[in-house]
Coordinates of C-alpha atoms in Angstrom, one line a residue:
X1 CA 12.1 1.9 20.5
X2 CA 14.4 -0.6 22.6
X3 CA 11.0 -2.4 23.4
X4 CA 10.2 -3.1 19.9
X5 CA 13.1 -5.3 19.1
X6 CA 12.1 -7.3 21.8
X7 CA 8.8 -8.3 20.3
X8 CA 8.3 -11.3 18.1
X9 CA 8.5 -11.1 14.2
X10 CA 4.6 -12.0 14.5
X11 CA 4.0 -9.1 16.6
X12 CA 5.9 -6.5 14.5
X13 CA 4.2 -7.4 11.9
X14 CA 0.9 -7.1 13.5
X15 CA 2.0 -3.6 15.1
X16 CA 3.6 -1.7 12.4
X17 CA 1.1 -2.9 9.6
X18 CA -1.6 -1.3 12.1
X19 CA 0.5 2.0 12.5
X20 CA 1.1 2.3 8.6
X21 CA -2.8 1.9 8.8
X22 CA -3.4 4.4 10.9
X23 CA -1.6 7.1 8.9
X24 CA -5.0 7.2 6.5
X25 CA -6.6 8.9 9.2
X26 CA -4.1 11.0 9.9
X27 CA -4.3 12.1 6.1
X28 CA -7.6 12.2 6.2
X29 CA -7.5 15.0 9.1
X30 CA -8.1 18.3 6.8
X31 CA -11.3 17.2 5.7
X32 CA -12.8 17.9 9.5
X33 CA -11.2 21.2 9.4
X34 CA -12.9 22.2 6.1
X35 CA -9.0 22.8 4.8
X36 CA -8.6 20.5 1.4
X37 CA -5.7 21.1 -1.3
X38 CA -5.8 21.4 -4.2
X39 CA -6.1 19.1 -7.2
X40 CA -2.6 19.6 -8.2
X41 CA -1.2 18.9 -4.2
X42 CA -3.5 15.9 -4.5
X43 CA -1.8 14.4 -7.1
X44 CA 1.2 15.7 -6.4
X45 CA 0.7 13.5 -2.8
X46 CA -0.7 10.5 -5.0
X47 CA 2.5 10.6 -7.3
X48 CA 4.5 10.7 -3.6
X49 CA 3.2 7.6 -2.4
X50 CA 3.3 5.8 -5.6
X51 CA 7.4 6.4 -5.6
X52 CA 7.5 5.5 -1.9
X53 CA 5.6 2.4 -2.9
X54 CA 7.9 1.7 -6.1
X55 CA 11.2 1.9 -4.1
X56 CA 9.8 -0.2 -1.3
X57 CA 9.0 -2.6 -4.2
X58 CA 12.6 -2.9 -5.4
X59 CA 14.7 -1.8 -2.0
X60 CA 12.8 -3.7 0.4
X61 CA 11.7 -6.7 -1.3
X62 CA 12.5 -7.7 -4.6
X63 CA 16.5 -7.1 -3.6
X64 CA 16.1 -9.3 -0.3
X65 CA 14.1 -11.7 -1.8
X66 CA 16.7 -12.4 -4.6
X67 CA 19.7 -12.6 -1.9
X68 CA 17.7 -14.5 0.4
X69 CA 16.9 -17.3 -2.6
X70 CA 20.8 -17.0 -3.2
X71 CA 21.5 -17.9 0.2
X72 CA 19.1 -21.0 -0.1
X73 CA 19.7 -22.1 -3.6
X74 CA 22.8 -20.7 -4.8
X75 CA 24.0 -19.1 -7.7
X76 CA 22.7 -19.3 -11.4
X77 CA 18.9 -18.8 -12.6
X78 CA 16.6 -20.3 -10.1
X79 CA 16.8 -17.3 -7.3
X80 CA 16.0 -15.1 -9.9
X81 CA 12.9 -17.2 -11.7
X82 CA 11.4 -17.9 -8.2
X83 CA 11.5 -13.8 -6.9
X84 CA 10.0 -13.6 -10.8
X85 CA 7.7 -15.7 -10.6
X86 CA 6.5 -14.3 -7.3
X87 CA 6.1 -11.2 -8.7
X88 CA 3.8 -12.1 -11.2
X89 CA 1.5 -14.4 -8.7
X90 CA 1.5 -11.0 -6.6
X91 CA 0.4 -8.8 -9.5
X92 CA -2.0 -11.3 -10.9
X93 CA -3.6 -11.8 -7.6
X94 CA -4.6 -8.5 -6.9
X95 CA -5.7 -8.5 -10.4
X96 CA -7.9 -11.5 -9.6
X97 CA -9.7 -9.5 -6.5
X98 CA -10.2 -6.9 -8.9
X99 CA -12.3 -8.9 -11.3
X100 CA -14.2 -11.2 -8.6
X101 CA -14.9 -8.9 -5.9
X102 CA -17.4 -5.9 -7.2
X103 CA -15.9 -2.7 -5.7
X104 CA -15.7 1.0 -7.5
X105 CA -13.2 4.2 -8.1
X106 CA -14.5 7.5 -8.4
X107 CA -12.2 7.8 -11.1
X108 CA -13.3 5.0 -13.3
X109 CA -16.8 4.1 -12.0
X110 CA -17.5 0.3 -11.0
X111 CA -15.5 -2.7 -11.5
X112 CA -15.7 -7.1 -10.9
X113 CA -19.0 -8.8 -11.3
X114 CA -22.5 -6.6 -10.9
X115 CA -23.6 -6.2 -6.7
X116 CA -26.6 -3.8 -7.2
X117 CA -27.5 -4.8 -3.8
X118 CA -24.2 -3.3 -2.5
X119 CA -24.5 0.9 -1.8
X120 CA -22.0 3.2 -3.6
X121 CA -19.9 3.6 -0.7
X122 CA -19.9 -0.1 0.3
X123 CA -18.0 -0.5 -3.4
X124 CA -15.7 2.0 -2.6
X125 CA -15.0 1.2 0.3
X126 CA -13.9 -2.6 -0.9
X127 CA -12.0 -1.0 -3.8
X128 CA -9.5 0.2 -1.0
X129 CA -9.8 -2.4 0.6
X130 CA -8.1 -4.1 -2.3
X131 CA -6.0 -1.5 -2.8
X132 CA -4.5 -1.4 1.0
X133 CA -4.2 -5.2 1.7
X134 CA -1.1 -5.5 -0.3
X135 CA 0.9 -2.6 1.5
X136 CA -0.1 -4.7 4.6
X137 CA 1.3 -7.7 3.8
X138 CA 4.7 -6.1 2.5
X139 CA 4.7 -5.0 5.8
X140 CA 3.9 -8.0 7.3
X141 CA 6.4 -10.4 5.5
X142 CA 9.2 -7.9 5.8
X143 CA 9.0 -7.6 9.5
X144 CA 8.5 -11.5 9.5
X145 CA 11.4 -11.4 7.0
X146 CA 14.4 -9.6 9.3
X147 CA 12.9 -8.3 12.1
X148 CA 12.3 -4.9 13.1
X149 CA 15.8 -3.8 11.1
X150 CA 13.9 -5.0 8.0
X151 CA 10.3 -4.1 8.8
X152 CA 10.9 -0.4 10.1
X153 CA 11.8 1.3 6.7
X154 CA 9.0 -0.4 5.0
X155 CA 6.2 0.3 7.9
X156 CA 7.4 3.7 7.9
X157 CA 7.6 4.2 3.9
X158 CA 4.1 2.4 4.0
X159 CA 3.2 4.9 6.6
X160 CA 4.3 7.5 4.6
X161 CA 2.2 6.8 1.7
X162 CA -0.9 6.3 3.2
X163 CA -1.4 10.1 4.7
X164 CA -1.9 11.4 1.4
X165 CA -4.2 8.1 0.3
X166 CA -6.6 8.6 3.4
X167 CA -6.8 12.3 2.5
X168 CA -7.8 11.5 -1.5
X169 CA -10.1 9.2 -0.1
X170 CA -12.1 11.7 2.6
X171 CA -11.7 14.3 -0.6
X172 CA -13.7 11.5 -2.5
X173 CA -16.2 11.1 -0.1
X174 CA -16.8 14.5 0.2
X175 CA -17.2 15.2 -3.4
X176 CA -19.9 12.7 -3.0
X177 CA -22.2 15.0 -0.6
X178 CA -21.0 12.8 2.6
X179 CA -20.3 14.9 5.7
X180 CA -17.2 16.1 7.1
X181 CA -17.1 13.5 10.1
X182 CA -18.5 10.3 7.7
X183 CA -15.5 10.9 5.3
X184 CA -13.1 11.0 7.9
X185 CA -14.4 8.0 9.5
X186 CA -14.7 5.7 6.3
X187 CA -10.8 6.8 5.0
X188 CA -9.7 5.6 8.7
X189 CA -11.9 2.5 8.8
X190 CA -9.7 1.4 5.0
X191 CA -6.7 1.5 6.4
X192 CA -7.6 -1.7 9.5
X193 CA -7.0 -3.8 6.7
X194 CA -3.7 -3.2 6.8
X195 CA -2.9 -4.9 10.5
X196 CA -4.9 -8.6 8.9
X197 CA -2.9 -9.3 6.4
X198 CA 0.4 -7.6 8.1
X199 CA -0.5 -10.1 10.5
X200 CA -1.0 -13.0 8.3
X201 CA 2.1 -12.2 6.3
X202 CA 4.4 -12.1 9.0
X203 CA 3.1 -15.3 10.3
X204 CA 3.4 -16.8 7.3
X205 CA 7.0 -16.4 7.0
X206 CA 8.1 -16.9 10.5
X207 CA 6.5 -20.6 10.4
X208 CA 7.6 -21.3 6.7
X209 CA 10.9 -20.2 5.9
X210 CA 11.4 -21.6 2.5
X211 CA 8.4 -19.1 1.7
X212 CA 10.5 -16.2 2.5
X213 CA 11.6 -14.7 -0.9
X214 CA 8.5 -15.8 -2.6
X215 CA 6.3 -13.6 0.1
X216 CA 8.6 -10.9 -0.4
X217 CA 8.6 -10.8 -4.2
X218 CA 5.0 -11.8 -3.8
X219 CA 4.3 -8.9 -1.7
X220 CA 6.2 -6.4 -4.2
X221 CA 4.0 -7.7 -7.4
X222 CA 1.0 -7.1 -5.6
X223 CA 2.5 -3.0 -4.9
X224 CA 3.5 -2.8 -8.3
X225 CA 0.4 -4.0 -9.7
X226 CA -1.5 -1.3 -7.0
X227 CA 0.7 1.5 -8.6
X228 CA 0.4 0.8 -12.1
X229 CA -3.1 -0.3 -12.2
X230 CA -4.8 3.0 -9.9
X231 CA -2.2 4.9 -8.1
X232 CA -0.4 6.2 -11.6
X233 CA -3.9 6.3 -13.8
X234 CA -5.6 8.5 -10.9
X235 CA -2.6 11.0 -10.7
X236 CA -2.5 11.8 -14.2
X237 CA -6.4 11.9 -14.8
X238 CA -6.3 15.6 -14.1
X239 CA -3.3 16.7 -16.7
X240 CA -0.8 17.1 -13.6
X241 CA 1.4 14.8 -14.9
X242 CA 4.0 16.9 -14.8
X243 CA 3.8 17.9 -10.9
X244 CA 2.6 13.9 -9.8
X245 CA 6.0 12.5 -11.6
X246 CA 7.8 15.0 -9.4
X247 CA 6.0 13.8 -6.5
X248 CA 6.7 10.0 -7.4
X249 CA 11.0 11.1 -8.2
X250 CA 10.6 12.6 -4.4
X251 CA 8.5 9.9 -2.8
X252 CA 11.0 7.6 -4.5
X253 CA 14.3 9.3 -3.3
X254 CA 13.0 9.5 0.4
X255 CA 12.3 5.8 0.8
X256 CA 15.6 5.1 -0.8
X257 CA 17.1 7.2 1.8
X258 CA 14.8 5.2 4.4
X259 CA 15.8 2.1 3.7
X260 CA 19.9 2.1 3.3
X261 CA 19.6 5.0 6.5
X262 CA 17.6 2.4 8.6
X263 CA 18.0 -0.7 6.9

């Protein structure tokens, strides 16, 4: 752990963006051991990882960004038009890669512009794409942000929420007559985006420091928008709305916890 801190900003971000990424596959593990849960526990999981995403949103990026564009512009309305602002460029970006890149969920079939020359599984796999490359970036700019202090809760909330993601994904796959070992292997191979754009983010904001609230607010639209847009939909598809809001109030709590404990 004392070797971390000694790393550069770059370099945490690249690390801990690739060990939140890693965590799919370690969700994803049951599915070689022929030992799935249930529909309910699924979405229960899902409805985990969508709080844990939701209070990194808030704790671990919109509040910094908003104190960090007090620092550098004071007091009154402009901190808190740029961190909203930067929200909505997040959200409406990802909502941009949804319409021009064709990729498709299980839940609600394809998606962006026609690609019948892509297979199923390509489209899927570019739909989490999508979905992952914002929870690498938050990581990314919030290591780039403060450090390891600032970038461990979130790589480790991030990390958090991407077991039970990698093991709705190898479920997926398997529902779709792919093998054990295939499924596994595709809901590990989603979650590399994640060390790119960590990487990319926390370069970003190491060599531009007047771009450090707008990549953190930046980085929570494009969560939020993930959350609201398939993360939410998918856990209440099923009528387990009940047990998946329970999921998100204790995904939500624990990363709270996470973040003032090691923040």
């Amino acid at each position: 752990m004392e070797a971390l801190t000694t790393l550069s900003p770059i370099a945490l971000g690249f690390y801990g963006s690739l060990a939140a990424g890693l965590m799919t596959s370690v969700g994803a593990v049951p599915v070689l051991f022929g030992s799935t849960p249930s529909r309910k526990w699924r979405d229960i999981y899902l409805g985990f990882a969508a709080g844990v995403m939701l209070a990194a949103s808030f704790f671990s990026l919109i509040i910094p960004a908003l104190d960090v564009a007090e620092i550098r512009y004071g007091d009154g309305a402009i901190p808190a038009l740029i961190v909203c602002v930067a929200i909505l460029l997040g959200m409406g970006a990802v909502a941009i890669m949804n319409e021009v890149i064709p990729h498709e969920h299980f839940s609600s079939g394809r998606e962006g512009p026609e690609a019948a020359s892509l297979r199923r599984v390509w489209l899927f796999i570019i739909a989490i794409t999508i979905h992952n490359a914002p929870e690498g970036l938050a990581v990314g700019v919030a290591f780039g942000a403060d450090g390891f202090a600032g970038g461990f809760p979130v790589a480790l909330g991030i990390g958090l929420q991407n077991a039970p993601e990698g093991l709705a994904v190898a479920v997926a796959l398997l529902g779709e007559r792919y093998s054990a070992k295939r499924a596994f292997s595709i809901a590990a191979l989603t979650g590399l985006v994640e060390p790119v754009t960590g990487f990319l983010g926390a370069a970003v904001i190491v060599v531009a420091q007047p771009l450090l609230p707008w990549g953190l607010a930046f980085a929570a639209g494009a969560m939020l928008y993930v959350i609201s847009h398939e993360i939410i939909p998918e856990t209440h598809r099923s009528g387990h709305q009940k047990q998946a809001t329970t999921g998100l109030a204790i995904g939500l709590v624990v990363m709270l916890f996470l973040d003032v404990w090691l923040g």
